[in-house]
Amino acid sequence: MLHHPLLRRLPTSYPKRKSIEDELARRSAGLYGENSLDFHLSFLSDERYHILHDVRLLDHKDRYFQIDSLLISPYFLLILEVKNYSGTLTFDQISNQLIRENNGVVECFPDPFLQVRRQMLQLEWWLQKNKFPQLPIASFIVISNPHTLLKAIPNDPKIFQKVMHAAALPFKVEKLERMYKKEWLNLKEIRKISRLLIKQHIQLDDSVLDQYQISKKELLTGVQCTNCFSLPMQRKRGSWFCPHCKHSSKDAHLSSLHDYALLVGTTITNHQAREFLQIPSISVTSKLLTSLKLQHSGSLRGRKYELSYLDE
């Protein structure tokens, strides 16, 4: 996980580092799981289904809810809650929790059955708020890792009508089609509801630092070696030199400016660049930023450079 800019910029002794590493690993696994789901979803007809990923909406009481994947068909809406856990998963419907055992470590997670029930309710309320008919809403819990062993407490086969490995998903959807025979939406209406969902989607725009309650002052600064990831590299005769592995680079500052954009903000001034890259010279910093041909605004003294379209 060292490739994540936050971990590259946090001291190894940072008190919350282990919990941040675990959270970033879970997010990375979740993203992988959702991406791997696309292969199995590709077996569904494009003409019959519209598929939206990571939809984040407000319900009728302005509470946020997020759906990993939403399938919109003429007959029903289908919520997919995607999990990419490895090891053995036990769905405990007595105590309403999900238990994972992996390499001798036992962990407890919130019950995904309760999670999807809540999402179904909130999606119903969203439909009401936007004056859509009360469409049938179904939900599946999809395990994207094909090697994960699935168990249930109690040992009730009905649980696995809702929980499945991703490979089974197209066939489970076929069963739903046989259950829900009434056509609620035509193609035009499916497009309308899809457009509105996309329009009302609310991006989670908290910065990474805000999410983990980390101060900018706690980040490690300097240009990071692109070979051994040590900090900081030294500026010598127009190049960056690493005192640890002796690697040299003309453009190592690009990766560090990407870190700044992802962690701190997408605009940077000469003063902020000097602090973050540990360059004492105003003129050297100005030449580096100017050479990148970045969009900018403001006067020369207070100029802000736009990092959004920075190319490494």
Coordinates of C-alpha atoms in Angstrom, one line a residue:
M1 CA 0.0 0.0 0.0
L2 CA 3.1 2.3 0.0
H3 CA 2.0 3.5 -3.5
H4 CA -0.8 5.5 -1.9
P5 CA 0.4 9.2 -1.6
L6 CA -1.0 9.5 2.0
L7 CA 1.1 6.6 3.2
R8 CA 4.2 7.9 1.4
R9 CA 3.7 11.2 3.2
L10 CA 2.9 9.9 6.7
P11 CA 5.7 9.3 9.2
T12 CA 6.0 5.6 10.1
S13 CA 5.5 6.6 13.8
Y14 CA 2.2 8.3 13.1
P15 CA -0.2 7.1 15.8
K16 CA -3.2 6.3 13.4
R17 CA -1.0 4.9 10.6
K18 CA -2.0 1.3 11.0
S19 CA -5.8 2.0 11.0
I20 CA -5.3 4.3 7.9
E21 CA -3.4 1.5 6.2
D22 CA -6.2 -1.0 6.9
E23 CA -8.9 1.4 5.7
L24 CA -7.0 2.2 2.5
A25 CA -6.6 -1.5 1.9
R26 CA -10.3 -2.1 2.3
R27 CA -11.1 0.7 -0.1
S28 CA -8.7 -0.7 -2.7
A29 CA -10.2 -4.1 -2.3
G30 CA -13.7 -2.7 -2.7
L31 CA -12.7 -0.9 -5.9
Y32 CA -11.1 -4.0 -7.3
G33 CA -14.3 -5.9 -6.4
E34 CA -16.5 -3.5 -8.2
N35 CA -14.3 -3.4 -11.3
S36 CA -14.1 -7.2 -11.5
L37 CA -17.9 -7.3 -11.3
D38 CA -18.1 -5.5 -14.7
F39 CA -17.0 -8.7 -16.5
H40 CA -20.0 -10.6 -15.1
L41 CA -22.4 -7.7 -15.7
S42 CA -21.3 -7.6 -19.4
F43 CA -23.3 -10.8 -19.9
L44 CA -26.5 -8.8 -19.4
S45 CA -28.2 -7.1 -22.3
D46 CA -27.3 -3.4 -22.8
E47 CA -30.8 -2.9 -24.3
R48 CA -32.6 -4.2 -21.2
Y49 CA -30.4 -2.9 -18.4
H50 CA -28.9 0.4 -17.5
I51 CA -26.1 0.0 -14.9
L52 CA -24.9 2.8 -12.6
H53 CA -22.0 2.5 -10.2
D54 CA -21.3 4.3 -6.9
V55 CA -24.5 6.4 -6.9
R56 CA -24.7 8.7 -3.8
L57 CA -28.0 10.4 -3.2
L58 CA -30.2 12.1 -0.7
D59 CA -33.4 10.6 0.5
H60 CA -36.6 12.5 1.5
K61 CA -35.0 13.5 4.8
D62 CA -31.8 14.7 3.2
R63 CA -29.8 11.7 4.5
Y64 CA -27.0 10.4 2.3
F65 CA -27.1 6.8 0.9
Q66 CA -24.7 5.2 -1.5
I67 CA -25.3 2.2 -3.8
D68 CA -22.3 0.2 -5.1
S69 CA -24.1 -0.8 -8.3
L70 CA -27.7 -0.2 -9.5
L71 CA -29.4 -2.1 -12.3
I72 CA -32.4 -0.4 -13.9
S73 CA -34.6 -2.7 -16.0
P74 CA -38.1 -2.4 -17.3
Y75 CA -39.4 -4.8 -14.6
F76 CA -37.4 -3.9 -11.4
L77 CA -34.5 -2.0 -9.9
L78 CA -31.7 -4.1 -8.5
I79 CA -29.3 -2.9 -5.8
L80 CA -25.9 -4.7 -5.7
E81 CA -23.8 -4.5 -2.5
V82 CA -20.3 -5.7 -3.5
K83 CA -17.9 -7.2 -1.1
N84 CA -14.3 -8.3 -1.9
Y85 CA -13.4 -10.2 1.2
S86 CA -11.2 -13.2 1.2
G87 CA -11.1 -16.2 3.6
T88 CA -14.4 -17.5 5.1
L89 CA -17.5 -15.3 5.5
T90 CA -20.2 -16.3 7.9
F91 CA -23.5 -14.4 7.6
D92 CA -24.9 -14.5 11.1
Q93 CA -28.6 -13.6 10.9
I94 CA -29.1 -14.2 14.6
S95 CA -26.8 -11.5 15.9
N96 CA -26.9 -9.5 12.6
Q97 CA -23.3 -9.4 11.8
L98 CA -20.8 -10.6 9.1
I99 CA -17.9 -12.6 10.5
R100 CA -14.7 -13.0 8.5
E101 CA -12.0 -15.5 9.3
N102 CA -8.8 -15.2 7.3
N103 CA -5.4 -16.6 8.1
G104 CA -6.4 -17.2 11.7
V105 CA -7.7 -13.6 12.2
V106 CA -11.4 -13.3 13.1
E107 CA -13.1 -9.9 12.3
C108 CA -16.7 -8.7 12.6
F109 CA -18.4 -6.3 10.1
P110 CA -21.8 -4.7 9.9
D111 CA -24.6 -6.9 8.6
P112 CA -24.9 -6.3 4.8
F113 CA -28.5 -7.6 4.9
L114 CA -29.4 -4.7 7.1
Q115 CA -27.4 -2.4 4.9
V116 CA -29.2 -3.3 1.7
R117 CA -32.6 -3.2 3.4
R118 CA -31.9 0.4 4.4
Q119 CA -30.7 1.2 0.9
M120 CA -33.9 -0.2 -0.5
L121 CA -36.0 1.9 1.8
Q122 CA -34.1 5.1 1.0
L123 CA -34.3 4.3 -2.8
E124 CA -38.1 3.9 -2.4
W125 CA -38.2 7.3 -0.7
W126 CA -36.1 8.8 -3.4
L127 CA -38.5 7.5 -6.1
Q128 CA -41.5 8.9 -4.2
K129 CA -39.7 12.3 -3.8
N130 CA -39.1 12.4 -7.6
K131 CA -42.6 11.3 -8.4
F132 CA -41.8 7.9 -10.0
P133 CA -44.1 4.9 -9.6
Q134 CA -43.3 2.5 -6.8
L135 CA -41.1 0.1 -8.8
P136 CA -40.2 -3.3 -7.4
I137 CA -36.7 -3.1 -5.8
A138 CA -34.6 -6.2 -5.2
S139 CA -31.1 -6.5 -3.8
F140 CA -28.2 -8.9 -3.9
I141 CA -25.0 -9.2 -1.9
V142 CA -22.2 -10.0 -4.3
I143 CA -18.9 -11.5 -3.3
S144 CA -16.4 -10.7 -6.0
N145 CA -13.6 -12.9 -4.8
P146 CA -14.3 -16.4 -6.3
H147 CA -12.2 -18.1 -3.6
T148 CA -14.1 -16.9 -0.6
L149 CA -16.0 -19.6 1.3
L150 CA -19.5 -18.6 2.3
K151 CA -21.4 -19.9 5.4
A152 CA -24.6 -18.9 7.2
I153 CA -26.0 -18.9 10.7
P154 CA -28.6 -20.4 10.8
N155 CA -27.8 -22.8 8.0
D156 CA -30.7 -21.5 5.9
P157 CA -30.4 -21.9 2.1
K158 CA -32.7 -18.9 1.7
I159 CA -29.8 -16.7 2.7
F160 CA -27.9 -17.8 -0.4
Q161 CA -30.8 -16.6 -2.6
K162 CA -29.5 -13.1 -1.7
V163 CA -25.7 -13.8 -1.3
M164 CA -23.7 -15.1 -4.2
H165 CA -20.3 -15.1 -5.9
A166 CA -20.1 -12.7 -8.8
A167 CA -20.1 -15.4 -11.5
A168 CA -23.7 -16.4 -10.5
L169 CA -25.0 -12.9 -10.9
P170 CA -26.3 -13.0 -14.5
F171 CA -28.2 -16.2 -13.8
K172 CA -29.7 -14.8 -10.6
V173 CA -30.9 -11.8 -12.6
E174 CA -32.6 -14.2 -15.1
K175 CA -34.5 -15.6 -12.1
L176 CA -35.6 -12.1 -11.1
E177 CA -36.9 -11.6 -14.7
R178 CA -39.1 -14.6 -14.3
M179 CA -40.5 -13.3 -11.0
Y180 CA -41.2 -9.7 -12.0
K181 CA -43.2 -9.9 -15.2
K182 CA -44.9 -6.5 -15.2
E183 CA -43.2 -3.9 -17.4
W184 CA -43.0 -0.7 -15.4
L185 CA -40.6 1.3 -17.5
N186 CA -40.1 1.6 -21.2
L187 CA -36.7 2.5 -22.7
K188 CA -37.4 6.2 -22.6
E189 CA -38.4 6.1 -19.0
I190 CA -35.3 4.1 -18.1
R191 CA -33.1 6.7 -19.7
K192 CA -35.1 9.4 -17.8
I193 CA -34.5 7.8 -14.4
S194 CA -30.9 7.1 -15.2
R195 CA -30.3 10.8 -16.2
L196 CA -31.9 12.0 -13.0
L197 CA -29.9 9.6 -10.8
I198 CA -26.7 10.9 -12.4
K199 CA -27.8 14.5 -12.1
Q200 CA -28.7 14.1 -8.4
H201 CA -25.5 12.1 -7.6
I202 CA -23.5 13.9 -4.9
Q203 CA -19.8 13.5 -5.1
L204 CA -18.0 12.8 -1.8
D205 CA -15.6 15.7 -2.0
D206 CA -13.9 15.7 1.4
S207 CA -10.1 15.8 0.9
V208 CA -8.1 12.8 2.0
L209 CA -6.7 14.8 4.9
D210 CA -10.2 15.8 6.1
Q211 CA -11.4 12.2 5.9
Y212 CA -8.7 11.0 8.3
Q213 CA -8.5 14.2 10.3
I214 CA -4.8 14.8 9.5
S215 CA -3.2 18.3 9.5
K216 CA -1.2 19.4 6.5
K217 CA 1.6 20.1 9.0
E218 CA 1.8 16.4 9.8
L219 CA 2.8 15.4 6.2
L220 CA 6.3 14.6 5.3
T221 CA 7.5 17.2 2.7
G222 CA 10.2 17.2 0.1
V223 CA 10.6 15.6 -3.4
Q224 CA 10.3 11.9 -3.0
C225 CA 12.8 9.6 -4.7
T226 CA 11.0 7.8 -7.5
N227 CA 13.3 4.8 -7.1
C228 CA 13.5 4.1 -3.3
F229 CA 10.7 6.5 -2.0
S230 CA 13.1 8.2 0.4
L231 CA 12.6 11.8 1.4
P232 CA 13.9 14.3 0.5
M233 CA 15.8 14.4 -2.8
Q234 CA 18.3 17.2 -3.2
R235 CA 18.4 19.7 -6.0
K236 CA 21.8 19.8 -7.8
R237 CA 22.6 21.4 -11.1
G238 CA 19.1 21.2 -12.5
S239 CA 18.4 17.6 -11.4
W240 CA 17.1 15.8 -8.3
F241 CA 19.6 13.6 -6.5
C242 CA 18.7 10.9 -3.9
P243 CA 21.4 10.7 -1.1
H244 CA 20.1 7.2 -0.1
C245 CA 20.2 5.2 -3.4
K246 CA 22.1 7.7 -5.5
H247 CA 19.3 7.8 -8.1
S248 CA 19.0 11.0 -10.1
S249 CA 16.0 12.4 -12.0
K250 CA 15.1 15.5 -14.0
D251 CA 11.4 15.4 -13.2
A252 CA 11.0 13.7 -9.8
H253 CA 9.1 16.9 -8.6
L254 CA 6.1 15.9 -10.9
S255 CA 5.2 12.9 -8.7
S256 CA 5.5 15.0 -5.5
L257 CA 3.2 17.7 -7.1
H258 CA 0.7 14.9 -7.8
D259 CA 0.9 14.0 -4.1
Y260 CA 0.1 17.6 -3.2
A261 CA -2.8 17.7 -5.6
L262 CA -4.3 14.5 -4.2
L263 CA -3.7 15.3 -0.5
V264 CA -3.8 19.1 -0.1
G265 CA -5.4 20.9 -3.0
T266 CA -5.4 21.2 -6.8
T267 CA -4.0 24.7 -6.9
I268 CA -0.5 25.7 -5.6
T269 CA 1.4 29.0 -5.2
N270 CA 5.1 29.5 -5.4
H271 CA 5.3 29.8 -1.6
Q272 CA 3.3 26.5 -1.1
A273 CA 5.5 24.7 -3.7
R274 CA 8.7 25.9 -2.0
E275 CA 7.4 24.6 1.4
F276 CA 6.2 21.2 0.0
L277 CA 9.1 20.5 -2.3
Q278 CA 11.7 22.0 0.1
I279 CA 13.1 24.4 -2.5
P280 CA 14.5 27.6 -0.8
S281 CA 14.7 29.6 -4.0
I282 CA 11.8 31.6 -5.3
S283 CA 13.3 31.8 -8.8
V284 CA 14.0 28.0 -9.1
T285 CA 10.5 27.2 -8.0
S286 CA 9.1 29.7 -10.4
K287 CA 11.1 28.2 -13.3
L288 CA 9.9 24.7 -12.4
L289 CA 6.2 25.7 -12.2
T290 CA 6.4 27.8 -15.4
S291 CA 8.1 25.0 -17.3
L292 CA 5.1 22.7 -16.7
K293 CA 2.9 25.1 -18.7
L294 CA 0.1 24.9 -16.1
Q295 CA -3.0 27.0 -16.3
H296 CA -2.8 29.8 -13.7
S297 CA -4.6 32.8 -12.3
G298 CA -3.7 35.9 -10.3
S299 CA -0.7 38.3 -10.4
L300 CA 2.8 37.1 -10.5
R301 CA 3.3 37.5 -6.8
G302 CA 0.1 35.7 -5.7
R303 CA -0.2 33.4 -8.8
K304 CA -2.0 30.1 -8.3
Y305 CA -1.1 27.2 -10.6
E306 CA -3.7 24.6 -11.5
L307 CA -2.5 21.0 -10.8
S308 CA -5.6 19.2 -12.0
Y309 CA -4.2 18.5 -15.5
L310 CA -0.6 17.9 -14.4
D311 CA 1.0 15.2 -16.5
E312 CA 3.6 13.0 -14.9

